[in-house]
Tab-separated table of C-alpha atoms and ligand atoms in Angstrom:
chain	number	residue	atom	x	y	z
A	2	UNK	CA	83.891	67.210	78.697
A	3	UNK	CA	82.315	69.932	81.311
A	4	UNK	CA	80.748	72.976	79.339
A	5	UNK	CA	79.444	76.719	81.093
A	6	UNK	CA	76.281	76.694	82.266
A	7	UNK	CA	75.830	72.911	82.982
A	8	UNK	CA	74.573	71.774	85.902
A	9	UNK	CA	76.650	69.223	87.278
A	10	UNK	CA	76.640	66.770	90.966
A	11	UNK	CA	79.982	66.878	92.731
A	12	UNK	CA	81.361	66.411	96.398
A	13	UNK	CA	83.670	68.902	97.432
A	14	UNK	CA	87.160	67.489	99.191
A	15	UNK	CA	89.278	70.394	99.720
A	16	UNK	CA	90.053	74.044	100.152
A	17	UNK	CA	92.166	76.435	98.661
A	18	UNK	CA	93.462	79.368	99.943
A	19	UNK	CA	91.282	81.709	98.978
A	20	UNK	CA	88.581	80.000	100.185
A	21	UNK	CA	87.156	77.877	97.075
A	22	UNK	CA	85.895	74.192	98.066
A	23	UNK	CA	87.127	72.183	95.354
A	24	UNK	CA	85.915	68.846	94.116
A	25	UNK	CA	86.351	66.749	90.717
A	26	UNK	CA	84.508	66.534	87.896
A	27	UNK	CA	84.833	64.374	84.439
A	28	UNK	CA	88.507	64.828	85.057
A	29	UNK	CA	88.228	68.606	85.999
A	30	UNK	CA	88.856	70.451	89.147
A	31	UNK	CA	86.074	72.181	89.816
A	32	UNK	CA	86.247	75.520	92.333
A	33	UNK	CA	82.845	76.571	94.124
A	34	UNK	CA	83.096	79.674	96.441
A	35	UNK	CA	81.265	79.416	99.796
A	36	UNK	CA	81.072	75.897	99.973
A	37	UNK	CA	82.485	73.171	102.941
A	38	UNK	CA	84.612	70.248	102.315
A	39	UNK	CA	82.088	67.339	102.534
A	40	UNK	CA	79.344	69.136	101.016
A	41	UNK	CA	77.618	67.474	97.906
A	42	UNK	CA	76.037	70.057	95.605
A	43	UNK	CA	74.706	70.401	92.618
A	44	UNK	CA	76.610	73.301	90.880
A	45	UNK	CA	76.269	75.502	87.521
A	46	UNK	CA	79.359	75.849	86.022
A	47	UNK	CA	80.104	79.704	85.314
A	48	UNK	CA	83.665	79.425	83.887
A	49	UNK	CA	85.682	76.621	82.149
A	50	UNK	CA	88.920	76.735	81.665
A	51	UNK	CA	91.536	73.759	80.327
A	52	UNK	CA	91.960	71.813	83.472
A	53	UNK	CA	89.425	73.058	85.766
A	54	UNK	CA	86.601	75.361	86.025
A	55	UNK	CA	84.702	77.613	88.420
A	56	UNK	CA	81.004	77.240	89.607
A	57	UNK	CA	78.471	78.439	92.096
A	58	UNK	CA	76.294	76.488	94.108
A	59	UNK	CA	72.875	75.879	92.335
A	60	UNK	CA	71.290	73.537	95.304
A	61	UNK	CA	72.892	71.822	98.427
A	62	UNK	CA	72.118	68.051	98.440
A	63	UNK	CA	73.875	66.986	101.753
A	64	UNK	CA	75.267	69.507	103.828
A	65	UNK	CA	78.897	69.125	105.046
A	66	UNK	CA	78.930	68.823	109.444
A	67	UNK	CA	81.396	71.460	109.248
A	68	UNK	CA	79.003	74.209	108.241
A	69	UNK	CA	77.283	76.602	110.333
A	70	UNK	CA	74.858	79.833	109.739
A	71	UNK	CA	76.921	82.523	108.879
A	72	UNK	CA	76.384	85.312	111.421
A	73	UNK	CA	77.503	88.259	109.033
A	74	UNK	CA	74.722	89.574	106.271
A	75	UNK	CA	77.427	90.395	104.155
A	76	UNK	CA	79.908	87.679	104.362
A	77	UNK	CA	78.760	85.927	100.922
A	78	UNK	CA	79.898	88.668	99.053
A	79	UNK	CA	82.862	90.678	100.871
A	80	UNK	CA	86.292	89.475	100.167
A	81	UNK	CA	86.616	89.202	103.726
A	82	UNK	CA	85.636	86.253	105.781
A	83	UNK	CA	86.097	83.135	103.314
A	84	UNK	CA	85.280	80.739	106.770
A	85	UNK	CA	82.524	82.112	108.009
A	86	UNK	CA	79.949	79.331	107.143
A	87	UNK	CA	82.317	77.094	108.744
A	88	UNK	CA	82.788	75.850	112.364
A	89	UNK	CA	86.397	77.449	113.135
A	90	UNK	CA	87.230	74.043	114.030
A	91	UNK	CA	86.952	73.311	110.751
A	92	UNK	CA	88.744	76.433	109.935
A	93	UNK	CA	91.666	75.305	111.786
A	94	UNK	CA	92.147	71.867	110.336
A	95	UNK	CA	91.823	73.938	106.585
A	96	UNK	CA	94.547	76.299	107.818
A	97	UNK	CA	97.277	73.382	109.130
A	98	UNK	CA	96.342	71.715	105.821
A	99	UNK	CA	97.218	74.626	103.930
A	100	UNK	CA	101.019	74.938	105.866
A	101	UNK	CA	101.231	71.037	105.355
A	102	UNK	CA	100.367	70.909	101.959
A	103	UNK	CA	103.198	73.841	100.959
A	104	UNK	CA	105.850	72.805	103.147
A	105	UNK	CA	104.943	69.304	101.402
A	106	UNK	CA	104.408	70.381	97.624
A	107	UNK	CA	106.497	73.554	97.412
A	108	UNK	CA	109.060	72.339	100.065
A	109	UNK	CA	109.663	68.925	99.631
A	110	UNK	CA	109.795	68.199	103.218
A	111	UNK	CA	107.909	65.556	105.194
A	112	UNK	CA	107.583	67.048	108.904
A	113	UNK	CA	106.260	66.643	111.895
A	114	UNK	CA	103.490	69.390	112.999
A	115	UNK	CA	102.717	70.748	116.249
A	116	UNK	CA	99.159	71.723	116.796
A	117	UNK	CA	98.071	75.041	115.440
A	118	UNK	CA	97.671	77.594	117.927
A	119	UNK	CA	94.064	79.500	117.105
A	120	UNK	CA	92.444	82.047	118.385
A	121	UNK	CA	90.681	82.516	121.560
A	122	UNK	CA	88.407	85.710	120.100
A	123	UNK	CA	87.420	84.400	116.773
A	124	UNK	CA	85.187	88.122	116.481
A	125	UNK	CA	86.745	92.122	116.654
A	126	UNK	CA	89.858	90.745	117.083
A	127	UNK	CA	91.841	93.075	114.854
A	128	UNK	CA	93.060	96.639	115.921
A	129	UNK	CA	93.133	97.735	112.139
A	130	UNK	CA	90.515	98.725	108.903
A	131	UNK	CA	90.885	100.491	106.073
A	132	UNK	CA	87.498	101.263	104.578
A	133	UNK	CA	87.140	102.253	101.278
A	134	UNK	CA	84.831	105.238	100.086
A	135	UNK	CA	83.032	105.616	97.497
A	136	UNK	CA	80.091	107.224	95.765
A	137	UNK	CA	76.771	105.133	95.332
A	138	UNK	CA	73.479	106.721	93.796
A	139	UNK	CA	74.851	110.125	94.723
A	140	UNK	CA	76.224	109.666	98.551
A	141	UNK	CA	79.668	108.234	99.879
A	142	UNK	CA	79.152	105.060	101.005
A	143	UNK	CA	81.688	103.122	103.361
A	144	UNK	CA	82.292	99.278	103.749
A	145	UNK	CA	84.849	96.527	102.363
A	146	UNK	CA	85.854	95.227	99.037
A	147	UNK	CA	83.262	92.494	97.155
A	148	UNK	CA	85.415	89.118	96.318
A	149	UNK	CA	87.922	90.210	93.560
A	150	UNK	CA	86.490	93.223	92.908
A	151	UNK	CA	87.093	96.897	94.087
A	152	UNK	CA	83.094	97.049	94.224
A	153	UNK	CA	82.515	98.289	97.544
A	154	UNK	CA	79.586	96.374	99.763
A	155	UNK	CA	78.588	99.424	102.155
A	156	UNK	CA	78.747	97.802	105.150
A	157	UNK	CA	80.501	99.088	108.383
A	158	UNK	CA	79.262	96.743	111.268
A	159	UNK	CA	82.341	93.973	110.278
A	160	UNK	CA	82.389	91.126	113.189
A	161	UNK	CA	86.517	91.207	112.785
A	162	UNK	CA	87.047	94.957	113.904
A	163	UNK	CA	85.970	96.912	117.032
A	164	UNK	CA	83.053	98.114	116.857
A	165	UNK	CA	84.025	101.383	118.149
A	166	UNK	CA	85.501	101.187	114.581
A	167	UNK	CA	82.013	101.557	112.685
A	168	UNK	CA	80.805	103.982	114.609
A	169	UNK	CA	83.325	106.409	114.168
A	170	UNK	CA	83.154	106.034	110.249
A	171	UNK	CA	79.333	105.792	110.281
A	172	UNK	CA	79.703	109.480	112.100
A	173	UNK	CA	82.723	110.888	109.527
A	174	UNK	CA	80.832	109.544	106.408
A	175	UNK	CA	77.284	111.110	107.533
A	176	UNK	CA	79.629	113.950	108.278
A	177	UNK	CA	80.879	113.541	104.459
A	178	UNK	CA	77.383	113.099	103.077
A	179	UNK	CA	76.098	116.109	105.125
A	180	UNK	CA	78.710	118.391	103.767
A	181	UNK	CA	78.858	116.924	100.251
A	182	UNK	CA	82.545	116.206	99.837
A	183	UNK	CA	82.998	113.763	97.279
A	184	UNK	CA	84.209	110.130	97.721
A	185	UNK	CA	87.002	109.690	95.311
A	186	UNK	CA	86.086	107.217	91.971
A	187	UNK	CA	89.034	104.974	90.885
A	188	UNK	CA	87.669	105.340	87.085
A	189	UNK	CA	87.655	108.939	86.432
A	190	UNK	CA	90.527	109.553	89.231
A	191	UNK	CA	87.897	111.987	90.347
A	192	UNK	CA	86.758	113.366	93.774
A	193	UNK	CA	88.325	113.183	97.225
A	194	UNK	CA	87.736	111.114	100.042
A	195	UNK	CA	89.073	107.371	99.276
A	196	UNK	CA	89.629	105.306	102.496
A	197	UNK	CA	88.661	106.000	106.215
A	198	UNK	CA	92.000	104.572	107.853
A	199	UNK	CA	91.706	103.406	111.539
A	200	UNK	CA	93.955	101.743	114.319
A	201	UNK	CA	93.208	101.054	117.991
A	202	UNK	CA	95.852	99.599	120.715
A	203	UNK	CA	94.463	96.654	121.644
A	204	UNK	CA	95.802	96.897	125.367
A	205	UNK	CA	95.347	101.055	125.249
A	206	UNK	CA	92.213	101.180	123.771
A	207	UNK	CA	93.903	104.744	121.834
A	208	UNK	CA	92.263	105.662	118.335
A	209	UNK	CA	94.200	106.769	114.843
A	210	UNK	CA	92.050	107.987	112.280
A	211	UNK	CA	93.421	108.748	109.478
A	212	UNK	CA	91.448	109.577	106.185
A	213	UNK	CA	92.906	109.509	102.934
A	214	UNK	CA	92.172	111.268	100.438
A	215	UNK	CA	93.588	112.229	96.699
A	216	UNK	CA	94.099	115.572	97.595
A	217	UNK	CA	95.453	118.158	100.300
A	218	UNK	CA	92.488	119.772	100.408
A	219	UNK	CA	90.923	117.181	102.336
A	220	UNK	CA	93.327	119.063	104.891
A	221	UNK	CA	90.552	121.618	105.704
A	222	UNK	CA	87.532	119.814	105.422
A	223	UNK	CA	88.895	117.409	108.254
A	224	UNK	CA	90.311	120.674	110.110
A	225	UNK	CA	86.226	121.800	110.341
A	226	UNK	CA	85.136	118.296	111.082
A	227	UNK	CA	87.217	118.324	114.426
A	228	UNK	CA	86.476	121.678	115.221
A	229	UNK	CA	82.849	121.947	114.461
A	230	UNK	CA	81.341	118.834	115.780
A	231	UNK	CA	81.519	116.727	119.220
A	232	UNK	CA	83.763	113.843	117.376
A	233	UNK	CA	86.352	114.185	120.164
A	234	UNK	CA	83.665	114.089	123.066
A	235	UNK	CA	81.958	111.301	121.115
A	236	UNK	CA	85.025	109.141	120.811
A	237	UNK	CA	87.094	110.307	123.685
A	238	UNK	CA	89.714	107.370	122.899
A	239	UNK	CA	90.719	109.479	119.877
A	240	UNK	CA	94.102	110.456	120.259
A	241	UNK	CA	94.822	111.428	116.511
A	242	UNK	CA	94.020	112.539	113.856
A	243	UNK	CA	95.422	112.556	110.457
A	244	UNK	CA	94.976	113.093	106.450
A	245	UNK	CA	97.020	111.053	104.829
A	246	UNK	CA	97.351	112.280	100.823
A	247	UNK	CA	97.508	109.874	97.892
A	248	UNK	CA	96.999	111.688	94.519
A	249	UNK	CA	98.257	108.181	92.768
A	250	UNK	CA	96.389	106.094	90.130
A	251	UNK	CA	97.367	102.889	92.892
A	252	UNK	CA	96.203	100.298	94.629
A	253	UNK	CA	98.250	100.869	97.566
A	254	UNK	CA	95.851	102.339	100.118
A	255	UNK	CA	98.770	105.320	101.725
A	256	UNK	CA	100.422	108.237	99.818
A	257	UNK	CA	103.918	109.576	101.444
A	258	UNK	CA	102.762	112.879	102.854
A	259	UNK	CA	100.407	112.817	106.385
A	260	UNK	CA	98.766	116.092	107.901
A	261	UNK	CA	98.343	115.957	111.451
A	262	UNK	CA	94.866	117.626	112.616
A	263	UNK	CA	94.527	116.471	115.868
A	264	UNK	CA	97.097	114.594	118.593
A	265	UNK	CA	100.179	113.416	117.652
A	266	UNK	CA	101.297	111.409	115.039
A	267	UNK	CA	101.513	108.277	116.640
A	268	UNK	CA	99.620	105.713	118.849
A	269	UNK	CA	100.863	103.923	121.686
A	270	UNK	CA	99.924	99.860	122.284
A	271	UNK	CA	101.358	97.169	124.297
A	272	UNK	CA	102.736	94.280	122.848
A	273	UNK	CA	104.478	91.495	124.674
A	274	UNK	CA	104.827	94.043	127.789
A	275	UNK	CA	106.558	96.919	125.866
A	276	UNK	CA	105.138	99.988	124.880
A	277	UNK	CA	105.289	100.327	121.253
A	278	UNK	CA	104.363	103.409	118.800
A	279	UNK	CA	102.525	103.470	115.873
A	280	UNK	CA	102.443	106.093	113.371
A	281	UNK	CA	99.919	105.055	110.278
A	282	UNK	CA	102.957	103.631	107.920
A	283	UNK	CA	104.342	101.454	110.320
A	284	UNK	CA	102.963	97.537	109.746
A	285	UNK	CA	101.795	95.940	113.723
A	286	UNK	CA	99.935	92.729	113.848
A	287	UNK	CA	96.491	93.110	113.171
A	288	UNK	CA	95.917	90.567	115.838
A	289	UNK	CA	97.592	91.460	119.063
A	290	UNK	CA	96.958	88.674	121.569
A	291	UNK	CA	97.869	85.947	118.768
A	292	UNK	CA	100.577	88.264	117.790
A	293	UNK	CA	101.574	87.710	121.389
A	294	UNK	CA	101.276	83.632	120.882
A	295	UNK	CA	103.229	83.527	117.958
A	296	UNK	CA	106.514	86.153	119.401
A	297	UNK	CA	106.551	83.933	122.513
A	298	UNK	CA	106.163	80.252	120.137
A	299	UNK	CA	109.275	82.206	118.157
A	300	UNK	CA	111.419	82.682	121.425
A	301	UNK	CA	110.599	79.128	122.556
A	302	UNK	CA	111.558	78.221	119.216
A	303	UNK	CA	115.148	80.150	119.609
A	304	UNK	CA	115.552	78.529	123.209
A	305	UNK	CA	117.357	81.508	124.285
A	306	UNK	CA	120.163	81.839	126.780
A	307	UNK	CA	120.557	85.163	127.797
A	308	UNK	CA	123.956	85.117	125.733
A	309	UNK	CA	122.585	85.609	122.135
A	310	UNK	CA	123.283	87.811	119.278
A	311	UNK	CA	120.217	88.221	117.613
A	312	UNK	CA	119.247	89.532	114.242
A	313	UNK	CA	115.520	90.336	113.636
A	314	UNK	CA	115.152	91.067	109.509
A	315	UNK	CA	112.204	92.871	108.226
A	316	UNK	CA	111.682	93.902	111.873
A	317	UNK	CA	108.783	97.089	111.385
A	318	UNK	CA	108.412	98.550	114.951
A	319	UNK	CA	110.808	96.015	116.184
A	320	UNK	CA	108.269	94.041	118.195
A	321	UNK	CA	109.230	90.668	117.459
A	322	UNK	CA	112.839	91.550	118.486
A	323	UNK	CA	112.146	93.842	121.651
A	324	UNK	CA	109.638	91.100	122.738
A	325	UNK	CA	112.564	89.094	123.540
A	326	UNK	CA	115.599	91.767	124.900
A	327	UNK	CA	115.689	90.552	128.259
A	328	UNK	CA	116.938	87.371	126.906
A	329	UNK	CA	119.191	87.857	124.582
A	330	UNK	CA	122.375	89.092	124.927
A	331	UNK	CA	121.905	92.185	121.847
A	332	UNK	CA	119.667	92.106	119.062
A	333	UNK	CA	119.531	94.083	115.664
A	334	UNK	CA	116.573	95.101	113.403
A	335	UNK	CA	116.658	95.187	110.191
A	336	UNK	CA	113.554	97.375	108.160
A	337	UNK	CA	113.103	99.247	104.866
A	338	UNK	CA	110.570	101.366	106.115
A	339	UNK	CA	111.976	104.430	107.854
A	340	UNK	CA	109.234	105.798	109.607
A	341	UNK	CA	108.696	101.671	111.286
A	342	UNK	CA	112.864	102.141	111.917
A	343	UNK	CA	112.194	105.436	113.953
A	344	UNK	CA	109.048	103.915	115.843
A	345	UNK	CA	111.578	101.104	116.587
A	346	UNK	CA	114.369	103.001	118.176
A	347	UNK	CA	111.782	104.669	120.395
A	348	UNK	CA	110.071	102.044	121.468
A	349	UNK	CA	113.468	100.741	122.703
A	350	UNK	CA	114.367	103.958	123.964
A	351	UNK	CA	110.795	104.211	126.207
A	352	UNK	CA	110.455	100.850	127.454
A	353	UNK	CA	114.952	101.462	128.687
A	354	UNK	CA	115.853	98.843	126.280
A	355	UNK	CA	119.844	99.503	125.781
A	356	UNK	CA	120.567	96.212	124.044
A	357	UNK	CA	119.164	97.040	121.145
A	358	UNK	CA	120.099	99.059	117.456
A	359	UNK	CA	117.875	99.778	114.240
A	360	UNK	CA	118.933	99.716	110.569
A	361	UNK	CA	116.663	101.384	108.121
A	362	UNK	CA	117.368	99.611	104.870
A	363	UNK	CA	116.679	96.450	102.491
A	364	UNK	CA	116.733	93.683	104.587
A	365	UNK	CA	119.337	91.415	101.944
A	366	UNK	CA	121.636	94.764	101.509
A	367	UNK	CA	122.155	94.782	104.996
A	368	UNK	CA	122.518	91.527	105.860
A	369	UNK	CA	125.384	90.914	102.997
A	370	UNK	CA	127.078	93.640	104.221
A	371	UNK	CA	126.885	92.600	107.755
A	372	UNK	CA	128.273	88.762	106.511
A	373	UNK	CA	130.883	90.892	104.691
A	374	UNK	CA	131.882	92.441	107.766
A	375	UNK	CA	132.125	88.898	109.670
A	376	UNK	CA	129.140	89.386	111.231
A	377	UNK	CA	128.212	86.365	113.410
A	378	UNK	CA	124.735	86.513	114.670
A	379	UNK	CA	123.897	83.381	116.556
A	380	UNK	CA	120.143	83.229	115.705
A	381	UNK	CA	118.328	85.119	112.858
A	382	UNK	CA	114.428	85.881	112.577
A	383	UNK	CA	113.231	86.358	109.432
A	384	UNK	CA	109.130	88.156	109.007
A	385	UNK	CA	109.078	89.145	105.177
A	386	UNK	CA	105.899	90.238	103.656
A	387	UNK	CA	103.707	87.822	101.850
A	388	UNK	CA	106.200	87.658	99.125
A	389	UNK	CA	108.879	86.025	101.045
A	390	UNK	CA	112.458	86.528	101.494
A	391	UNK	CA	114.818	87.937	98.279
A	392	UNK	CA	117.279	85.117	97.243
A	393	UNK	CA	120.109	87.957	98.178
A	394	UNK	CA	119.016	87.691	101.490
A	395	UNK	CA	118.896	83.609	101.994
A	396	UNK	CA	122.289	84.105	100.704
A	397	UNK	CA	123.261	86.888	102.769
A	398	UNK	CA	121.670	84.472	106.246
A	399	UNK	CA	123.542	81.470	105.389
A	400	UNK	CA	126.884	83.384	105.102
A	401	UNK	CA	126.431	84.758	108.504
A	402	UNK	CA	125.503	80.700	109.318
A	403	UNK	CA	123.654	81.336	112.542
A	404	UNK	CA	123.240	78.587	115.135
A	405	UNK	CA	119.357	78.473	114.424
A	406	UNK	CA	117.351	80.384	111.954
A	407	UNK	CA	113.391	81.332	113.260
A	408	UNK	CA	110.952	81.887	110.112
A	409	UNK	CA	108.081	83.841	110.526
A	410	UNK	CA	105.432	83.557	107.824
A	411	UNK	CA	101.722	84.972	106.662
A	412	UNK	CA	102.107	82.952	103.660
A	413	UNK	CA	103.033	79.315	103.530
A	414	UNK	CA	104.051	78.958	100.378
A	415	UNK	CA	106.631	81.300	99.968
A	416	UNK	CA	107.599	80.096	103.750
A	417	UNK	CA	108.109	76.468	102.058
A	418	UNK	CA	110.153	77.697	99.019
A	419	UNK	CA	112.431	79.933	100.864
A	420	UNK	CA	113.160	77.285	103.705
A	421	UNK	CA	113.819	75.113	100.879
A	422	UNK	CA	116.697	77.091	99.614
A	423	UNK	CA	118.075	77.129	103.121
A	424	UNK	CA	118.014	73.456	103.594
A	425	UNK	CA	119.171	72.700	100.249
A	426	UNK	CA	122.532	74.060	101.399
A	427	UNK	CA	122.814	71.286	103.148
A	428	UNK	CA	124.220	73.105	106.326
A	429	UNK	CA	119.959	73.309	108.081
A	430	UNK	CA	117.345	71.502	108.723
A	431	UNK	CA	113.973	72.393	109.896
A	432	UNK	CA	113.392	70.944	113.603
A	433	UNK	CA	110.104	72.164	114.247
A	434	UNK	CA	107.044	73.787	112.677
A	435	UNK	CA	103.741	75.650	114.133
A	436	UNK	CA	100.834	77.785	112.524
A	437	UNK	CA	99.571	80.505	114.196
A	438	UNK	CA	95.873	81.412	113.201
A	439	UNK	CA	96.634	85.556	113.412
A	440	UNK	CA	93.210	85.998	110.887
A	441	UNK	CA	90.665	83.966	112.090
A	442	UNK	CA	87.439	83.783	109.589
A	443	UNK	CA	89.417	84.993	106.725
A	444	UNK	CA	91.476	82.680	104.418
A	445	UNK	CA	94.907	83.734	105.541
A	446	UNK	CA	97.294	81.861	108.086
A	447	UNK	CA	100.842	82.318	109.807
A	448	UNK	CA	103.922	79.995	110.579
A	449	UNK	CA	106.521	79.253	112.591
A	450	UNK	CA	109.761	77.098	111.796
A	451	UNK	CA	112.920	76.302	113.540
A	452	UNK	CA	115.616	75.574	111.174
A	453	UNK	CA	118.956	74.572	113.351
A	454	UNK	CA	122.385	73.779	111.678
A	455	UNK	CA	122.842	70.306	111.617
A	456	UNK	CA	123.987	67.955	114.043
A	457	UNK	CA	123.950	71.106	116.552
B	523	LIG	N1	108.279	91.426	112.058
B	523	LIG	C1	107.174	92.677	112.332
B	523	LIG	C2	107.116	93.014	110.794
B	523	LIG	C3	107.061	92.055	109.624
B	523	LIG	S1	105.979	92.418	108.301
B	523	LIG	C4	106.109	92.677	112.825
B	523	LIG	O1	105.980	91.544	113.625
B	523	LIG	O2	105.327	93.206	113.643
B	523	LIG	C5	106.885	92.474	107.466
B	523	LIG	C6	107.805	93.691	107.504
B	523	LIG	O3	108.877	93.789	106.082
B	523	LIG	C7	107.205	94.735	106.956
B	523	LIG	O4	107.379	96.372	108.112
B	523	LIG	C8	107.405	95.861	105.795
B	523	LIG	O5	107.949	97.255	106.021
B	523	LIG	C9	109.045	94.979	105.950
B	523	LIG	N2	109.887	94.880	104.722
B	523	LIG	C10	109.329	94.777	103.427
B	523	LIG	N3	110.333	94.433	102.616
B	523	LIG	C11	111.635	94.930	102.867
B	523	LIG	C12	113.046	94.357	102.714
B	523	LIG	N4	113.067	94.427	101.294
B	523	LIG	N5	113.636	94.872	103.023
B	523	LIG	C13	113.471	95.305	104.947
B	523	LIG	N6	112.253	94.983	105.195
B	523	LIG	C14	111.212	94.766	104.093
C-alpha cells in the first residue's frame, strides 16, 4: 500500500486532461504534474486516496523524449499552460488521445479519426485575457491564478497573449499603485479592482480595455486615469475603455453593468471575411486563426450546396452561421446572451447579410418551439459550452430530424455523451470526426463531429 511521503519509482504512461502524467505502482494510479509520457521518475507521494494517489517529481531518472525546455518562467506554477514542458508534436498526440478516449469510453464509438488540425502559431495567439488583480505585500499585483487555486502568480508577460496586453496591464497596475487604488480581496470582499480584461481584434488590431471592479467608485478613478495620463497616446489601438461592475461574491468574472469611459462599447474584428462586433459580454473564440480553420472544417463536413436551411444553436455573436451565409439558403442562430444576439444581428447587417436571423433564448426551449412549429432545418450546428447540450436540446434536434448534425465542442467528454444520445436514437451515425487545437500549450482541445441520418 502506498503511503504519504513515500518515495516510489514509476514510469509515466498516460496523461489526464488536467495535464497530470499518470503512472502505476502497487495497483494504484499515481498522478504527477509537469511530467511527460515516457519519463522514469522518483516520485514523492503527497496525497493518497482510495484507488489513486498524487505525487510530485523527486528526481527524473530517465527523461521522456517528448520533453522540451519550458520557455516561460512561471509555467510550473501558473494554471494556464499544461504542456509547455513537452514538444507541440507530443501535445497534439495527447490531445488526439483525449478525443478518441472520450468517444470510445463515454460514447462507446469505434471511429476513424481525421488528423488533428494543429496551430501554426503556438504563442501569442489569444485575443482575450482576464488578469486577476490582488494585493500582495500592500501592493496591487496582476497575473494568473496558480494551479487549482485563486492565488495570483504575479506575471503579465504571458506567451499566450499578444505582448501589448502585458504593457497595458503593467501601465494600469502602476497607475493603481501610484494612486493607492485597492485591489479587491476575495476573502474579505473588501477593495475595488478585481480584473483587468483585454480583448484584441486579431485582424483589425483594435483593443478593448475593461476594468472589472467591485463598485461603481472605479468609474471615477478610471476616468481620471484616461484624462490625466498618456494611456491613449501610448496605446493607440485602444478603441474602448469600459468599467464593468461586479459587486457579487462569485467566481464569475464579469458583472452585469458596464460603464463606457472612452470610445464605444464594442470593438470590431474580422472572422472568415466578415466584420464581427464584440461587446465585453459576448463569447468569441479566443484563437481567431484556428477558429477560422474550425469553421471551415465544419462547413466542409456540412457539404453545403446553397439550398440548405441551417440552424446554428449556441451561436454566440453568429460567427459560425455567418461564415456559411453564402453557401446556404437561410440561417437561424439561437443564443442565450442578449448582448451577443444584438451583436449577431448587427454583424449580419454590417456585412450586408440578408438571409440570417437571430433569436435570443435557451437553445433547448427555442429548438423545442421550432420543432413544434414543424420547422425542418437541413443542417443543425451545435456549439455548446463545456457542459454540453441539455437533454431537451437533443430531443428537439431529433424531432426536427435534420439530414446532418455538426457538433462542435470544447469538451470531448460531453461531446461524446451528446453524440451517443443522438446516435442511440437509431437515426444517426457519426461519419466524420476531427480535433482542432484552438488552445495550444493548454489542456483544452476542440472537436468537430459530423452525424448524418442513416442511409443518406
Ligand atoms: N458558436 C459560437 C459560440 C460558442 S460558445 C462561436 O463559435 O463563437 C457557446 C455559446 O453558448 C456562448 O455564446 C453561450 O453564451 C451560449 N449558451 C450557453 N448556454 C446556452 C443556452 N442554454 N442556450 C443558448 N445559448 C447558450
